[in-house]
Amino acid sequence: MTLVHVTRVGFVFMRVFVFWLVVLIFRCAFLGICSNILTTTHNCKMSTRYKLTPYNISLLIYPTVYIGSIPLTLLLKQYNKYIGQVFLVRFLEQYLVSNNGYLWFTTLYWLLVAFSAYLPDTNKDILIFYTKIYLINTIWIVILLEWFFGSPIFERISVIAGATCSIRGIYREYACERSGGVWTDPFDSSSHYTYLISSSLLIWSLLLNHVTWISGYFPNHVIDLENSNRYTVPYSNTTGDTKMDSNRTLRTIIEVIAVLILVMWFISFTITSVFFHTIPEKFVGLLCGLFVPIVLKYIK
């Protein structure tokens, strides 16, 4: 079998993988939104709980930016090689995304869980719930970007699409670079997209669910991730914000820092949307980044 045939077969497998990933994510989203089905008519009805809640809006922002960036990607592609030299881009990449990104996410996530979600009522169910979310997200990121019985999923997609090392017998990017080889990758799924979307939405879920000076800007209610009141803190009755405890100042500082980091992550996401990766590469990253945030309601 020639290299041309291998590459063609690789693209077929890659398309099948992306297709089923799209089906799975949209099926989860559809079931989450259309959970109230009338048994008499079998018509899917959207509950008011799922109509433009703050969290649903945040879920829509990232696909919207992706779609809106496509014309700019095509129009400004001649500047792609220069944007990486801009100070802001280098700063975000070095300190907040690539090198320390998951450390920032982990730190912010557990500080918010501890001070904004758990400590106000010391509810162990909340702690268990958010621990499950963190573990599922971490496992998902690991199998996509780091390891999946050898090469991670994204690297396997690259190899199937025709990625090669200049040194024969090496099929992993890191191993190729450590050996002094050159890794040629025709399809580099956007790990930036995956990390920035999943991390941002999980932090937003905590802020919207437990921080009333944020959720208070939205009408009536805070998002209910679990379709259950035990994880929802109504704006008018949030114990954490009405109780004058010694942790309130520290909690507010943590929440403000989290919002600032989210803003910088969104700037990095927007820059990536316009100047980095191809449109299909970002599409794969988008789907994988939305996976855990969309299936949150199925985590018990």
Short mmCIF file of C-alpha atoms in Angstrom, two decimals:
data_model
loop_
_atom_site.label_atom_id
_atom_site.label_comp_id
_atom_site.label_asym_id
_atom_site.label_seq_id
_atom_site.Cartn_x
_atom_site.Cartn_y
_atom_site.Cartn_z
CA MET A 1 0.00 0.00 0.00
CA THR A 2 1.47 3.34 -1.08
CA LEU A 3 1.73 6.46 1.07
CA VAL A 4 -1.06 8.02 -1.00
CA HIS A 5 -3.41 5.16 -0.15
CA VAL A 6 -2.45 5.30 3.54
CA THR A 7 -3.13 9.03 3.62
CA ARG A 8 -6.52 8.59 1.93
CA VAL A 9 -7.50 5.86 4.38
CA GLY A 10 -6.32 8.12 7.20
CA PHE A 11 -8.57 10.95 6.11
CA VAL A 12 -11.53 8.56 5.91
CA PHE A 13 -10.94 7.42 9.50
CA MET A 14 -10.48 11.03 10.62
CA ARG A 15 -13.76 12.07 9.01
CA VAL A 16 -15.58 9.14 10.64
CA PHE A 17 -14.13 10.12 14.04
CA VAL A 18 -15.16 13.76 13.66
CA PHE A 19 -18.62 12.78 12.39
CA TRP A 20 -19.41 10.59 15.39
CA LEU A 21 -17.98 13.16 17.77
CA VAL A 22 -20.31 15.77 16.26
CA VAL A 23 -23.26 13.39 16.57
CA LEU A 24 -22.45 12.62 20.21
CA ILE A 25 -22.04 16.27 21.24
CA PHE A 26 -25.15 17.50 19.48
CA ARG A 27 -27.15 14.55 20.80
CA CYS A 28 -26.10 15.46 24.36
CA ALA A 29 -26.93 19.12 23.73
CA PHE A 30 -30.30 18.21 22.21
CA LEU A 31 -31.24 15.92 25.08
CA GLY A 32 -30.16 18.55 27.58
CA ILE A 33 -32.27 21.26 25.99
CA CYS A 34 -35.25 19.12 25.02
CA SER A 35 -35.72 17.19 28.22
CA ASN A 36 -39.47 17.87 28.54
CA ILE A 37 -41.25 15.65 26.07
CA LEU A 38 -45.04 15.53 26.02
CA THR A 39 -46.08 11.89 26.02
CA THR A 40 -49.30 12.67 24.17
CA THR A 41 -47.77 14.39 21.17
CA HIS A 42 -44.13 13.29 21.43
CA ASN A 43 -43.06 16.82 20.58
CA CYS A 44 -39.87 18.20 22.07
CA LYS A 45 -40.59 21.28 24.17
CA MET A 46 -37.95 23.64 25.42
CA SER A 47 -38.37 24.33 29.13
CA THR A 48 -37.94 27.88 30.34
CA ARG A 49 -35.08 26.55 32.43
CA TYR A 50 -33.08 26.04 29.23
CA LYS A 51 -34.05 29.21 27.38
CA LEU A 52 -31.04 31.48 27.16
CA THR A 53 -29.76 30.82 30.66
CA PRO A 54 -26.38 32.45 31.35
CA TYR A 55 -24.56 29.14 30.98
CA ASN A 56 -26.31 28.29 27.70
CA ILE A 57 -25.32 31.72 26.42
CA SER A 58 -21.70 31.07 27.39
CA LEU A 59 -21.87 27.74 25.54
CA LEU A 60 -23.00 29.55 22.40
CA ILE A 61 -20.31 32.25 22.54
CA TYR A 62 -17.43 30.00 21.51
CA PRO A 63 -19.06 28.44 18.41
CA THR A 64 -20.26 31.93 17.47
CA VAL A 65 -16.73 33.34 17.64
CA TYR A 66 -15.45 30.35 15.64
CA ILE A 67 -18.00 30.88 12.87
CA GLY A 68 -17.57 34.65 12.90
CA SER A 69 -13.79 34.35 12.67
CA ILE A 70 -13.83 32.31 9.44
CA PRO A 71 -13.99 35.34 7.08
CA LEU A 72 -11.26 37.07 9.09
CA THR A 73 -9.12 33.93 8.98
CA LEU A 74 -9.31 33.94 5.19
CA LEU A 75 -8.86 37.71 4.90
CA LEU A 76 -5.92 38.12 7.32
CA LYS A 77 -4.02 34.88 6.72
CA GLN A 78 -1.01 36.82 5.38
CA TYR A 79 -0.42 38.13 8.91
CA ASN A 80 -0.35 34.70 10.58
CA LYS A 81 3.44 34.50 10.66
CA TYR A 82 3.74 37.92 12.35
CA ILE A 83 1.06 37.71 15.04
CA GLY A 84 3.09 35.27 17.12
CA GLN A 85 5.71 37.98 17.69
CA VAL A 86 3.28 40.43 19.28
CA PHE A 87 4.03 40.93 22.99
CA LEU A 88 0.46 40.26 24.16
CA VAL A 89 0.29 37.01 22.20
CA ARG A 90 3.66 35.82 23.52
CA PHE A 91 2.71 36.78 27.09
CA LEU A 92 -0.61 34.91 26.96
CA GLU A 93 1.01 31.90 25.35
CA GLN A 94 3.93 31.68 27.76
CA TYR A 95 2.25 32.43 31.06
CA LEU A 96 -1.48 31.67 30.75
CA VAL A 97 -2.03 29.07 28.05
CA SER A 98 0.62 26.65 26.82
CA ASN A 99 3.14 26.50 29.65
CA ASN A 100 0.95 27.05 32.71
CA GLY A 101 -2.58 26.77 31.36
CA TYR A 102 -3.81 23.69 33.17
CA LEU A 103 -2.08 24.79 36.36
CA TRP A 104 -4.05 28.05 36.23
CA PHE A 105 -7.26 26.15 35.55
CA THR A 106 -6.68 23.69 38.39
CA THR A 107 -5.80 26.45 40.86
CA LEU A 108 -8.78 28.64 39.98
CA TYR A 109 -11.17 25.71 39.84
CA TRP A 110 -10.37 24.36 43.30
CA LEU A 111 -10.19 27.79 44.91
CA LEU A 112 -13.67 28.56 43.57
CA VAL A 113 -14.97 25.15 44.59
CA ALA A 114 -13.56 25.56 48.10
CA PHE A 115 -14.39 29.20 48.87
CA SER A 116 -17.43 29.93 46.71
CA ALA A 117 -19.21 26.58 46.47
CA TYR A 118 -18.26 24.36 49.42
CA LEU A 119 -17.35 26.57 52.40
CA PRO A 120 -20.51 28.71 52.60
CA ASP A 121 -22.61 25.64 53.48
CA THR A 122 -19.94 22.89 53.78
CA ASN A 123 -22.08 20.72 51.54
CA LYS A 124 -20.18 17.52 50.77
CA ASP A 125 -22.46 16.73 47.82
CA ILE A 126 -21.22 19.88 46.08
CA LEU A 127 -17.60 18.92 46.72
CA ILE A 128 -18.15 15.41 45.32
CA PHE A 129 -20.01 16.79 42.31
CA TYR A 130 -17.27 19.21 41.29
CA THR A 131 -14.56 16.62 41.96
CA LYS A 132 -16.23 14.32 39.45
CA ILE A 133 -16.37 17.13 36.90
CA TYR A 134 -12.67 17.91 37.36
CA LEU A 135 -11.63 14.26 37.06
CA ILE A 136 -13.71 13.70 33.92
CA ASN A 137 -12.34 16.84 32.30
CA THR A 138 -8.75 15.95 33.22
CA ILE A 139 -9.10 12.42 31.82
CA TRP A 140 -10.62 13.86 28.63
CA ILE A 141 -7.75 16.34 28.21
CA VAL A 142 -5.15 13.63 28.89
CA ILE A 143 -6.48 11.17 26.31
CA LEU A 144 -6.80 13.95 23.72
CA LEU A 145 -3.47 15.70 24.27
CA GLU A 146 -1.12 13.54 26.33
CA TRP A 147 -1.67 9.78 26.33
CA PHE A 148 -4.15 7.20 25.10
CA PHE A 149 -2.48 3.79 25.32
CA GLY A 150 0.47 5.38 23.57
CA SER A 151 -0.07 8.41 21.39
CA PRO A 152 -2.91 10.78 22.40
CA ILE A 153 -6.01 11.07 20.20
CA PHE A 154 -4.96 14.33 18.56
CA GLU A 155 -1.56 12.90 17.64
CA ARG A 156 -3.19 9.75 16.27
CA ILE A 157 -5.40 11.94 14.08
CA SER A 158 -2.28 13.73 12.83
CA VAL A 159 -0.51 10.46 12.00
CA ILE A 160 -3.59 9.12 10.22
CA ALA A 161 -3.73 12.37 8.23
CA GLY A 162 -0.11 11.87 7.17
CA ALA A 163 2.11 13.37 9.91
CA THR A 164 5.66 12.03 9.76
CA CYS A 165 9.01 12.43 11.47
CA SER A 166 12.16 13.00 9.45
CA ILE A 167 13.72 10.14 11.45
CA ARG A 168 12.31 6.77 10.44
CA GLY A 169 10.58 4.62 13.01
CA ILE A 170 9.42 7.52 15.19
CA TYR A 171 5.69 8.19 15.27
CA ARG A 172 5.35 10.60 18.20
CA GLU A 173 5.90 14.35 17.93
CA TYR A 174 7.74 14.79 21.24
CA ALA A 175 9.97 11.78 20.58
CA CYS A 176 10.75 13.15 17.13
CA GLU A 177 11.74 16.57 18.45
CA ARG A 178 13.80 15.10 21.32
CA SER A 179 15.70 12.99 18.80
CA GLY A 180 16.51 16.03 16.70
CA GLY A 181 14.05 15.24 13.95
CA VAL A 182 11.52 17.45 12.19
CA TRP A 183 7.83 16.67 12.68
CA THR A 184 5.71 17.40 9.61
CA ASP A 185 2.03 17.66 10.51
CA PRO A 186 -0.59 18.25 7.79
CA PHE A 187 -3.47 18.29 10.31
CA ASP A 188 -2.78 19.75 13.75
CA SER A 189 -6.02 19.63 15.78
CA SER A 190 -6.27 22.78 17.87
CA SER A 191 -5.37 21.84 21.44
CA HIS A 192 -5.59 25.56 22.30
CA TYR A 193 -9.24 25.53 21.36
CA THR A 194 -9.94 22.41 23.38
CA TYR A 195 -8.16 23.63 26.50
CA LEU A 196 -9.42 27.23 26.41
CA ILE A 197 -13.05 26.29 25.77
CA SER A 198 -13.33 23.49 28.33
CA SER A 199 -11.40 25.33 31.03
CA SER A 200 -13.25 28.61 30.53
CA LEU A 201 -16.71 27.05 30.55
CA LEU A 202 -16.03 24.99 33.68
CA ILE A 203 -14.84 28.10 35.52
CA TRP A 204 -17.87 30.01 34.23
CA SER A 205 -20.16 27.26 35.51
CA LEU A 206 -18.79 27.82 39.02
CA LEU A 207 -19.03 31.59 38.82
CA LEU A 208 -22.56 31.59 37.41
CA ASN A 209 -23.76 28.99 39.88
CA HIS A 210 -22.27 30.30 43.12
CA VAL A 211 -21.20 33.95 42.76
CA THR A 212 -24.12 36.32 43.03
CA TRP A 213 -22.35 39.54 42.09
CA ILE A 214 -21.92 37.86 38.69
CA SER A 215 -25.17 35.90 38.45
CA GLY A 216 -27.07 38.93 39.78
CA TYR A 217 -26.68 40.61 36.40
CA PHE A 218 -28.85 37.91 34.88
CA PRO A 219 -32.61 37.71 35.45
CA ASN A 220 -34.51 35.42 37.78
CA HIS A 221 -32.22 32.48 38.35
CA VAL A 222 -28.75 30.99 38.13
CA ILE A 223 -28.05 28.11 35.79
CA ASP A 224 -28.96 24.69 37.11
CA LEU A 225 -26.26 22.28 35.89
CA GLU A 226 -27.79 19.21 37.44
CA ASN A 227 -31.47 19.88 36.80
CA SER A 228 -31.69 19.81 40.59
CA ASN A 229 -31.96 22.53 43.22
CA ARG A 230 -29.22 21.10 45.37
CA TYR A 231 -26.53 22.55 43.11
CA THR A 232 -28.28 25.84 42.41
CA VAL A 233 -27.87 28.84 44.65
CA PRO A 234 -30.72 31.34 44.03
CA TYR A 235 -29.62 34.93 43.92
CA SER A 236 -31.90 36.09 46.70
CA ASN A 237 -30.96 33.32 49.11
CA THR A 238 -27.28 32.67 48.57
CA THR A 239 -25.88 31.87 51.96
CA GLY A 240 -22.29 32.55 50.92
CA ASP A 241 -22.95 36.20 50.07
CA THR A 242 -25.29 37.03 52.96
CA LYS A 243 -23.21 35.43 55.66
CA MET A 244 -20.60 37.86 57.01
CA ASP A 245 -17.74 35.44 57.48
CA SER A 246 -14.00 35.92 57.55
CA ASN A 247 -13.57 34.30 54.11
CA ARG A 248 -15.71 36.82 52.23
CA THR A 249 -12.87 39.17 51.23
CA LEU A 250 -10.64 36.31 50.14
CA ARG A 251 -13.50 34.78 48.21
CA THR A 252 -14.16 38.03 46.35
CA ILE A 253 -10.47 38.39 45.45
CA ILE A 254 -10.42 34.85 44.06
CA GLU A 255 -13.56 35.50 42.02
CA VAL A 256 -12.19 38.76 40.56
CA ILE A 257 -8.92 37.03 39.60
CA ALA A 258 -10.93 34.24 37.97
CA VAL A 259 -12.87 36.75 35.86
CA LEU A 260 -9.65 38.50 34.79
CA ILE A 261 -8.08 35.19 33.77
CA LEU A 262 -11.24 34.30 31.83
CA VAL A 263 -11.04 37.59 29.96
CA MET A 264 -7.40 36.95 29.01
CA TRP A 265 -8.22 33.38 27.98
CA PHE A 266 -11.00 34.73 25.78
CA ILE A 267 -8.57 37.16 24.14
CA SER A 268 -6.22 34.23 23.46
CA PHE A 269 -9.15 32.21 22.11
CA THR A 270 -10.14 35.04 19.76
CA ILE A 271 -6.56 35.47 18.50
CA THR A 272 -6.31 31.73 17.90
CA SER A 273 -9.65 31.82 16.07
CA VAL A 274 -8.38 34.39 13.57
CA PHE A 275 -4.67 33.70 13.14
CA PHE A 276 -3.77 30.14 14.13
CA HIS A 277 -4.68 26.69 12.79
CA THR A 278 -6.84 25.87 9.80
CA ILE A 279 -10.62 26.03 9.95
CA PRO A 280 -11.04 22.20 10.16
CA GLU A 281 -8.35 21.95 12.86
CA LYS A 282 -10.18 24.50 14.98
CA PHE A 283 -13.48 22.72 14.36
CA VAL A 284 -12.11 19.51 15.91
CA GLY A 285 -10.76 21.53 18.85
CA LEU A 286 -14.13 23.26 19.24
CA LEU A 287 -16.07 20.00 19.42
CA CYS A 288 -13.66 18.42 21.89
CA GLY A 289 -13.62 21.57 24.03
CA LEU A 290 -17.42 21.64 24.26
CA PHE A 291 -17.77 17.96 25.12
CA VAL A 292 -17.37 18.03 28.93
CA PRO A 293 -19.22 21.35 29.47
CA ILE A 294 -22.20 20.04 27.49
CA VAL A 295 -22.45 16.69 29.30
CA LEU A 296 -22.28 18.26 32.77
CA LYS A 297 -25.97 17.59 33.41
CA TYR A 298 -25.37 13.85 33.11
CA ILE A 299 -22.77 13.87 35.87
CA LYS A 300 -24.45 12.80 39.11
#
